[in-house]
Structures are given as structure tokens and as C-alpha cells.
mmCIF file of C-alpha atoms in Angstrom:
data_model
loop_
_atom_site.group_PDB
_atom_site.id
_atom_site.type_symbol
_atom_site.label_atom_id
_atom_site.label_comp_id
_atom_site.label_asym_id
_atom_site.label_seq_id
_atom_site.Cartn_x
_atom_site.Cartn_y
_atom_site.Cartn_z
ATOM 1 C CA MET A 741 -62.282 -13.224 0.497
ATOM 2 C CA SER A 742 -60.017 -10.211 -0.096
ATOM 3 C CA VAL A 743 -60.193 -7.112 2.051
ATOM 4 C CA GLN A 744 -62.074 -4.249 0.508
ATOM 5 C CA VAL A 745 -60.411 -0.791 0.755
ATOM 6 C CA MET A 746 -61.454 2.720 -0.102
ATOM 7 C CA VAL A 747 -58.379 4.950 -0.487
ATOM 8 C CA ASN A 748 -59.322 8.557 0.177
ATOM 9 C CA GLY A 749 -57.127 11.267 -1.033
ATOM 10 C CA ILE A 750 -56.989 10.301 -4.682
ATOM 11 C CA PRO A 751 -55.784 11.874 -6.996
ATOM 12 C CA GLY A 752 -53.039 12.938 -4.539
ATOM 13 C CA ASN A 753 -49.610 11.259 -4.814
ATOM 14 C CA MET A 754 -49.874 9.379 -1.557
ATOM 15 C CA GLY A 755 -53.433 8.257 -2.394
ATOM 16 C CA ARG A 756 -52.166 6.927 -5.640
ATOM 17 C CA ILE A 757 -49.231 4.954 -4.386
ATOM 18 C CA VAL A 758 -51.330 3.496 -1.570
ATOM 19 C CA ALA A 759 -54.007 2.445 -3.986
ATOM 20 C CA GLU A 760 -51.398 0.805 -6.262
ATOM 21 C CA THR A 761 -49.835 -0.996 -3.283
ATOM 22 C CA CYS A 762 -53.179 -2.262 -2.125
ATOM 23 C CA VAL A 763 -53.768 -3.827 -5.517
ATOM 24 C CA ALA A 764 -50.222 -5.204 -5.662
ATOM 25 C CA ARG A 765 -50.771 -6.845 -2.166
ATOM 26 C CA GLY A 766 -54.055 -8.498 -3.215
ATOM 27 C CA LEU A 767 -56.588 -6.129 -1.615
ATOM 28 C CA GLU A 768 -59.770 -5.209 -3.431
ATOM 29 C CA LEU A 769 -59.684 -1.489 -4.394
ATOM 30 C CA VAL A 770 -63.186 0.056 -4.148
ATOM 31 C CA PRO A 771 -63.843 2.457 -7.099
ATOM 32 C CA TYR A 772 -64.613 5.445 -4.917
ATOM 33 C CA SER A 773 -62.530 8.075 -3.001
ATOM 34 C CA LEU A 774 -63.186 10.942 -0.806
ATOM 35 C CA THR A 775 -61.348 14.035 -2.084
ATOM 36 C CA GLY A 776 -61.350 17.797 -1.625
ATOM 37 C CA GLU A 777 -63.881 20.249 -2.939
ATOM 38 C CA ILE A 778 -61.166 22.038 -4.939
ATOM 39 C CA ILE A 779 -60.524 18.962 -7.079
ATOM 40 C CA VAL A 780 -62.002 19.646 -10.488
ATOM 41 C CA GLU A 781 -62.146 16.129 -11.736
ATOM 42 C CA ASN A 782 -65.011 13.675 -10.860
ATOM 43 C CA GLU A 783 -62.969 10.599 -11.737
ATOM 44 C CA ALA A 784 -59.460 9.470 -11.626
ATOM 45 C CA GLU A 785 -57.611 6.512 -13.213
ATOM 46 C CA VAL A 786 -55.626 4.627 -10.620
ATOM 47 C CA ALA A 787 -54.197 1.081 -10.500
ATOM 48 C CA GLY A 788 -56.115 0.216 -13.682
ATOM 49 C CA LYS A 789 -59.444 1.268 -12.274
ATOM 50 C CA THR A 790 -61.755 4.311 -12.743
ATOM 51 C CA ILE A 791 -62.139 5.837 -9.352
ATOM 52 C CA GLN A 792 -65.287 8.052 -8.708
ATOM 53 C CA LEU A 793 -64.355 11.121 -6.585
ATOM 54 C CA LEU A 794 -66.721 12.033 -3.782
ATOM 55 C CA LYS A 795 -66.447 15.592 -2.534
ATOM 56 C CA PRO A 796 -67.706 17.157 0.787
ATOM 57 C CA SER A 797 -70.685 18.448 -1.046
ATOM 58 C CA ASN A 798 -71.937 15.097 -2.203
ATOM 59 C CA ARG A 799 -70.429 12.444 -0.039
ATOM 60 C CA GLU A 800 -73.320 12.169 2.356
ATOM 61 C CA ALA A 801 -75.697 11.602 -0.589
ATOM 62 C CA ARG A 802 -73.505 8.956 -2.082
ATOM 63 C CA ILE A 803 -71.957 7.029 0.766
ATOM 64 C CA GLY A 804 -75.056 4.838 0.952
ATOM 65 C CA GLU A 805 -74.439 3.332 -2.452
ATOM 66 C CA VAL A 806 -70.799 2.647 -1.518
ATOM 67 C CA LEU A 807 -71.816 0.805 1.660
ATOM 68 C CA GLU A 808 -74.491 -1.089 -0.096
ATOM 69 C CA LYS A 809 -71.995 -2.442 -2.655
ATOM 70 C CA TYR A 810 -69.160 -2.829 -0.232
ATOM 71 C CA PRO A 811 -70.528 -3.283 3.289
ATOM 72 C CA ASN A 812 -67.154 -4.437 4.709
ATOM 73 C CA VAL A 813 -65.001 -1.747 3.322
ATOM 74 C CA ILE A 814 -62.126 -0.247 5.266
ATOM 75 C CA CYS A 815 -61.259 3.297 4.445
ATOM 76 C CA ILE A 816 -57.666 4.554 4.176
ATOM 77 C CA ASP A 817 -57.172 8.229 4.738
ATOM 78 C CA TYR A 818 -54.414 10.279 2.988
ATOM 79 C CA THR A 819 -56.209 13.563 2.343
ATOM 80 C CA HIS A 820 -55.213 16.929 4.039
ATOM 81 C CA PRO A 821 -54.574 18.008 7.587
ATOM 82 C CA THR A 822 -57.607 20.260 7.510
ATOM 83 C CA ALA A 823 -59.809 17.342 6.692
ATOM 84 C CA VAL A 824 -58.587 14.939 9.367
ATOM 85 C CA ASN A 825 -61.294 15.460 12.051
ATOM 86 C CA ASP A 826 -64.186 15.960 9.647
ATOM 87 C CA ASN A 827 -63.335 12.752 7.825
ATOM 88 C CA ALA A 828 -62.875 10.803 11.012
ATOM 89 C CA ALA A 829 -66.299 11.951 12.266
ATOM 90 C CA PHE A 830 -67.692 10.878 8.878
ATOM 91 C CA TYR A 831 -66.225 7.387 9.271
ATOM 92 C CA VAL A 832 -67.591 7.049 12.847
ATOM 93 C CA LYS A 833 -70.999 8.259 11.860
ATOM 94 C CA HIS A 834 -71.291 5.715 9.182
ATOM 95 C CA LYS A 835 -69.493 2.933 11.107
ATOM 96 C CA ILE A 836 -66.693 2.574 8.526
ATOM 97 C CA PRO A 837 -63.327 1.182 9.948
ATOM 98 C CA PHE A 838 -60.442 3.307 8.908
ATOM 99 C CA VAL A 839 -56.621 3.726 8.832
ATOM 100 C CA MET A 840 -55.582 7.349 9.331
ATOM 101 C CA GLY A 841 -52.430 8.031 7.616
ATOM 102 C CA THR A 842 -52.995 11.829 7.298
ATOM 103 C CA THR A 843 -51.058 13.932 9.805
ATOM 104 C CA GLY A 844 -52.249 17.138 11.335
ATOM 105 C CA GLY A 845 -55.629 18.149 12.557
ATOM 106 C CA ASP A 846 -56.633 18.075 16.214
ATOM 107 C CA ARG A 847 -55.063 14.790 17.295
ATOM 108 C CA GLU A 848 -56.536 14.930 20.889
ATOM 109 C CA ALA A 849 -60.070 15.321 19.512
ATOM 110 C CA LEU A 850 -59.359 12.519 17.025
ATOM 111 C CA ALA A 851 -58.208 10.179 19.778
ATOM 112 C CA LYS A 852 -61.220 11.128 21.963
ATOM 113 C CA LEU A 853 -63.625 10.535 18.992
ATOM 114 C CA VAL A 854 -62.504 6.995 18.326
ATOM 115 C CA ALA A 855 -62.077 6.100 21.969
ATOM 116 C CA ASP A 856 -65.519 7.246 22.948
ATOM 117 C CA ALA A 857 -67.023 5.286 20.090
ATOM 118 C CA ASN A 858 -64.599 2.326 20.510
ATOM 119 C CA HIS A 859 -64.346 2.648 16.671
ATOM 120 C CA PRO A 860 -62.196 0.191 14.705
ATOM 121 C CA SER A 861 -59.289 2.152 13.493
ATOM 122 C CA VAL A 862 -55.559 2.478 13.176
ATOM 123 C CA ILE A 863 -54.155 5.991 13.716
ATOM 124 C CA ALA A 864 -50.526 6.934 13.613
ATOM 125 C CA PRO A 865 -48.343 9.815 12.458
ATOM 126 C CA ASN A 866 -46.104 7.417 10.631
ATOM 127 C CA MET A 867 -46.910 4.199 8.895
ATOM 128 C CA ALA A 868 -43.308 2.966 8.258
ATOM 129 C CA LYS A 869 -42.565 0.034 10.501
ATOM 130 C CA GLN A 870 -38.791 0.905 10.968
ATOM 131 C CA ILE A 871 -39.638 4.426 11.943
ATOM 132 C CA VAL A 872 -42.343 3.105 14.284
ATOM 133 C CA ALA A 873 -39.718 0.956 15.937
ATOM 134 C CA PHE A 874 -37.489 3.937 16.312
ATOM 135 C CA GLN A 875 -40.368 5.919 17.973
ATOM 136 C CA THR A 876 -40.895 2.977 20.351
ATOM 137 C CA MET A 877 -37.317 3.041 21.243
ATOM 138 C CA ILE A 878 -37.456 6.733 22.100
ATOM 139 C CA GLU A 879 -40.589 6.189 24.048
ATOM 140 C CA PHE A 880 -38.875 3.370 26.042
ATOM 141 C CA LEU A 881 -35.927 5.692 26.694
ATOM 142 C CA ALA A 882 -38.171 8.405 28.062
ATOM 143 C CA LYS A 883 -40.008 5.965 30.339
ATOM 144 C CA GLU A 884 -37.009 4.045 31.671
ATOM 145 C CA PHE A 885 -34.254 6.673 31.709
ATOM 146 C CA PRO A 886 -35.997 10.038 31.941
ATOM 147 C CA THR A 887 -32.997 11.824 33.307
ATOM 148 C CA ALA A 888 -30.396 10.348 30.916
ATOM 149 C CA PHE A 889 -29.992 13.693 29.023
ATOM 150 C CA SER A 890 -30.515 16.131 31.905
ATOM 151 C CA GLY A 891 -28.847 19.482 31.021
ATOM 152 C CA TYR A 892 -28.796 18.661 27.328
ATOM 153 C CA LYS A 893 -30.178 20.941 24.571
ATOM 154 C CA LEU A 894 -32.512 19.504 21.918
ATOM 155 C CA SER A 895 -32.864 20.665 18.272
ATOM 156 C CA VAL A 896 -35.125 19.172 15.706
ATOM 157 C CA VAL A 897 -35.129 19.776 11.918
ATOM 158 C CA GLU A 898 -37.335 18.126 9.409
ATOM 159 C CA SER A 899 -37.576 18.326 5.609
ATOM 160 C CA HIS A 900 -40.513 17.292 3.488
ATOM 161 C CA GLN A 901 -41.784 18.116 -0.010
ATOM 162 C CA LYS A 902 -42.760 21.820 -0.323
ATOM 163 C CA THR A 903 -46.370 20.762 -0.710
ATOM 164 C CA LYS A 904 -46.636 19.360 2.825
ATOM 165 C CA ALA A 905 -48.698 21.958 4.766
ATOM 166 C CA ASP A 906 -48.105 20.826 8.336
ATOM 167 C CA THR A 907 -45.119 20.077 10.638
ATOM 168 C CA SER A 908 -44.143 16.457 10.528
ATOM 169 C CA GLY A 909 -46.368 14.238 12.639
ATOM 170 C CA THR A 910 -43.483 11.921 13.334
ATOM 171 C CA ALA A 911 -41.411 14.846 14.689
ATOM 172 C CA ARG A 912 -44.285 15.911 16.750
ATOM 173 C CA ALA A 913 -44.604 12.476 18.341
ATOM 174 C CA VAL A 914 -40.989 12.027 19.065
ATOM 175 C CA VAL A 915 -40.677 15.535 20.491
ATOM 176 C CA GLY A 916 -43.541 14.507 22.848
ATOM 177 C CA ASP A 917 -41.341 11.710 24.206
ATOM 178 C CA PHE A 918 -38.290 13.975 24.535
ATOM 179 C CA GLN A 919 -40.484 16.375 26.534
ATOM 180 C CA LYS A 920 -41.098 13.559 29.014
ATOM 181 C CA MET A 921 -37.268 13.547 29.499
ATOM 182 C CA GLY A 922 -37.393 17.118 30.707
ATOM 183 C CA PHE A 923 -36.451 19.012 27.525
ATOM 184 C CA ASP A 924 -37.817 22.498 27.330
ATOM 185 C CA PHE A 925 -38.829 22.122 23.721
ATOM 186 C CA THR A 926 -42.150 22.505 22.020
ATOM 187 C CA VAL A 927 -43.641 21.593 18.618
ATOM 188 C CA ASP A 928 -43.246 25.211 17.612
ATOM 189 C CA ASP A 929 -39.514 24.810 18.023
ATOM 190 C CA ILE A 930 -39.287 22.111 15.285
ATOM 191 C CA GLU A 931 -37.565 23.585 12.268
ATOM 192 C CA LYS A 932 -39.471 22.930 8.998
ATOM 193 C CA VAL A 933 -37.416 23.042 5.704
ATOM 194 C CA ARG A 934 -39.544 23.434 2.654
ATOM 195 C CA ASP A 935 -37.235 25.430 0.356
ATOM 196 C CA GLU A 936 -35.942 22.995 -2.261
ATOM 197 C CA LYS A 937 -32.572 24.703 -2.610
ATOM 198 C CA GLU A 938 -31.939 24.403 1.151
ATOM 199 C CA GLN A 939 -33.285 20.818 1.067
ATOM 200 C CA MET A 940 -30.598 19.819 -1.394
ATOM 201 C CA GLU A 941 -27.698 21.858 -0.093
ATOM 202 C CA ARG A 942 -28.207 21.575 3.712
ATOM 203 C CA MET A 943 -30.355 18.485 4.124
ATOM 204 C CA HIS A 944 -28.760 16.568 1.186
ATOM 205 C CA VAL A 945 -32.022 15.539 -0.302
ATOM 206 C CA PRO A 946 -31.445 13.960 -3.867
ATOM 207 C CA GLU A 947 -32.989 16.158 -6.418
ATOM 208 C CA GLU A 948 -35.138 13.434 -7.813
ATOM 209 C CA TYR A 949 -36.852 13.043 -4.353
ATOM 210 C CA LEU A 950 -37.638 16.702 -3.737
ATOM 211 C CA GLY A 951 -41.290 15.947 -4.582
ATOM 212 C CA GLY A 952 -41.483 13.145 -1.986
ATOM 213 C CA HIS A 953 -39.172 12.705 0.946
ATOM 214 C CA ALA A 954 -39.022 12.731 4.801
ATOM 215 C CA PHE A 955 -35.747 13.710 6.438
ATOM 216 C CA HIS A 956 -35.554 14.071 10.209
ATOM 217 C CA THR A 957 -32.597 14.952 12.479
ATOM 218 C CA TYR A 958 -32.858 15.124 16.277
ATOM 219 C CA SER A 959 -29.743 16.510 17.924
ATOM 220 C CA LEU A 960 -28.869 16.484 21.614
ATOM 221 C CA ASP A 961 -25.888 18.629 22.827
ATOM 222 C CA SER A 962 -24.334 18.858 26.267
ATOM 223 C CA ALA A 963 -24.469 22.288 28.036
ATOM 224 C CA ASP A 964 -20.839 22.917 27.405
ATOM 225 C CA GLY A 965 -21.004 21.685 23.772
ATOM 226 C CA THR A 966 -18.443 18.919 24.149
ATOM 227 C CA VAL A 967 -20.805 16.057 23.629
ATOM 228 C CA HIS A 968 -23.203 15.620 20.733
ATOM 229 C CA PHE A 969 -25.843 12.828 20.060
ATOM 230 C CA GLU A 970 -27.816 12.591 16.871
ATOM 231 C CA PHE A 971 -30.718 10.486 15.794
ATOM 232 C CA GLN A 972 -31.598 10.616 12.133
ATOM 233 C CA HIS A 973 -34.082 8.923 9.737
ATOM 234 C CA ASN A 974 -34.219 9.894 6.109
ATOM 235 C CA VAL A 975 -36.745 8.473 3.695
ATOM 236 C CA CYS A 976 -36.853 9.062 -0.108
ATOM 237 C CA GLY A 977 -40.064 8.298 -1.800
ATOM 238 C CA ARG A 978 -43.369 7.096 -0.299
ATOM 239 C CA LYS A 979 -43.380 3.317 -0.811
ATOM 240 C CA ILE A 980 -42.333 2.551 2.758
ATOM 241 C CA TYR A 981 -45.510 4.317 4.083
ATOM 242 C CA ALA A 982 -47.692 2.561 1.612
ATOM 243 C CA GLU A 983 -46.495 -0.832 2.616
ATOM 244 C CA GLY A 984 -46.992 -0.092 6.305
ATOM 245 C CA THR A 985 -50.471 1.205 5.483
ATOM 246 C CA VAL A 986 -51.492 -2.075 3.914
ATOM 247 C CA ASP A 987 -50.043 -3.944 6.978
ATOM 248 C CA ALA A 988 -52.278 -1.828 9.117
ATOM 249 C CA VAL A 989 -55.388 -2.554 6.999
ATOM 250 C CA ASN A 990 -54.725 -6.362 7.197
ATOM 251 C CA PHE A 991 -54.141 -6.111 10.875
ATOM 252 C CA LEU A 992 -57.490 -4.196 11.412
ATOM 253 C CA ALA A 993 -59.318 -6.585 9.146
ATOM 254 C CA CYS A 994 -58.185 -9.512 11.196
ATOM 255 C CA HIS A 995 -59.413 -7.859 14.433
ATOM 256 C CA ILE A 996 -62.720 -7.021 12.863
ATOM 257 C CA ALA A 997 -63.180 -10.713 11.714
ATOM 258 C CA ASN A 998 -62.261 -11.895 15.212
ATOM 259 C CA GLY A 999 -64.559 -9.460 16.954
ATOM 260 C CA THR A 1000 -61.632 -7.729 18.740
ATOM 261 C CA ALA A 1001 -61.444 -4.498 16.811
ATOM 262 C CA ARG A 1002 -60.967 -1.154 18.677
ATOM 263 C CA PRO A 1003 -58.829 1.893 18.202
ATOM 264 C CA PHE A 1004 -55.142 0.923 17.533
ATOM 265 C CA ASN A 1005 -51.923 2.586 16.560
ATOM 266 C CA MET A 1006 -48.933 1.387 14.552
ATOM 267 C CA MET A 1007 -47.063 0.241 17.549
ATOM 268 C CA ASP A 1008 -49.945 -2.311 18.035
ATOM 269 C CA VAL A 1009 -49.437 -3.371 14.421
ATOM 270 C CA LEU A 1010 -45.690 -3.647 14.869
ATOM 271 C CA ARG A 1011 -45.995 -5.639 18.176
ATOM 272 C CA SER A 1012 -48.335 -8.137 16.447
ATOM 273 C CA GLY A 1013 -45.501 -9.364 14.211
ATOM 274 C CA LYS A 1014 -47.780 -9.212 11.199
ATOM 275 C CA MET A 1015 -45.973 -6.486 9.249
ATOM 276 C CA ARG A 1016 -44.251 -7.574 6.015
#
């Protein structure tokens, strides 16, 4: 039996591509989606299906019919940073397993919510397996060699499509590991680039990907400026995140079936060896 998924965040770009990827990978797309109150439409055509859009004002009244028809559904969340915590509380309240791909929100409160409830979930600031592997590498560096870059200065710049409201969740997570190495650097020090002219000229984002990209550069310089290290990962498009999201859904579905589901992150998914 195929895994049932409800992709929340339709008709947004990420919601659409995740829904299409789910169908292409053989998952059953449930014809409902949580969306924002500002969305005018009540339906959207995605992946050959008519998706009914449930808004905050009517989702409590309608979630019962969704769960009655699809009792084993797993939710995928690509909504908005301001909706992260409310949506997570909604999933926990109704005992719906979920994969949270949306960045932003109060991440500490989110982690506490699922931990206290031992709620089946996969939460990560980035769903791309190669970038998750990079994050794991930096985490290892911070743990095993915390003084390797003593005296160095850190700078971080990230560029995303101009519609992205929050600072990159990936950059936030990586900065957290650099902080463990003694860098006097906060999330507020991350430079966000959202101006399209600057994105093309300075960050070298191809024009055709201005509407969907994720470019990150982490620079480490010695105190006297004679040594420079640079870590960089640049992604054009959204497909890499959609594929990783489907991997996370399948991983979570296996744990639910085996009775071993709990809160996970993408490092757990990567370590399982089950990512395509």
C-alpha cells in the first residue's frame, strides 16, 4: 500500500514541486492542503489532482473528514515561517505524523513540542541530502576539533529568492556549529541577499533561477588576513529539496509501520542509508 501524503503550502512553489515529486515517486497525494488565510482560491490543480485548500479559519472543522478518508496520512509542511509553530501544534493535536520543511518560527519551541509528545516527525532546516552531509561534517569538526580555527574571523552570506521572508535555516544551523568552535558570530550577523541585481552580479545566480535558488558562502579568515578558507554550497531550483522530502516521508512511514516512530531529523534519515 502506498504512503498517503498531504502536502501543505499549496499553491506555493515549494508545495507544488513537492506534490509533483511525491506522485512521481509513487506516493498517494491526498487532495487536501493547509494554506494561508490570504489565499483567495479554495482549490488548486496540482499533479493532475484537484486539491482542496483548508485555511486556518476552517481547518479544524474539516480535518475530521480528511482523517476519516485518510487515517494514515503523513503531512508535509512547506508553508510560511509564521505558521510553523501553529501548524506543528495542529499536527500534534490531531496525531498526524509530519515532515517539516518550512524554516523559521520558534525552533526551540518546535523541538520541545514534538519531544514532549514523542510525536512522529522529521524536522530539518534543509532536506537536501548532500547539504545535510555537509552540515554533519561541520558538526563533526566542531565536536572533534573545536580550536582548529582559533583566532579566525567568520563571515556568512546567503542568497535566496526575494520572496523568502526569513534568514536561511541552513545558515542558522551551520552558524550554530561554528559558534561551538568559539566564533563570536550570531544569526543576526548572517548577511541576507534578496536584491536580484546583487544576486546576479555579486553572487553569480543565473537569471533563470532568481525565483528559486539557495546560495551560501561561509568564509574563515586568519587574524592577519594571510589565510582564507571558504565553504560554499549553491543550489539552483527546488528539486533537490523535494527529493529529500520524499526520502524523509518514506523513512518516517517505515518507522511508523515498525512501531519505532519518534521525532527525527534529516541526519537520522541520511544515516539510515535509505535516501535515493
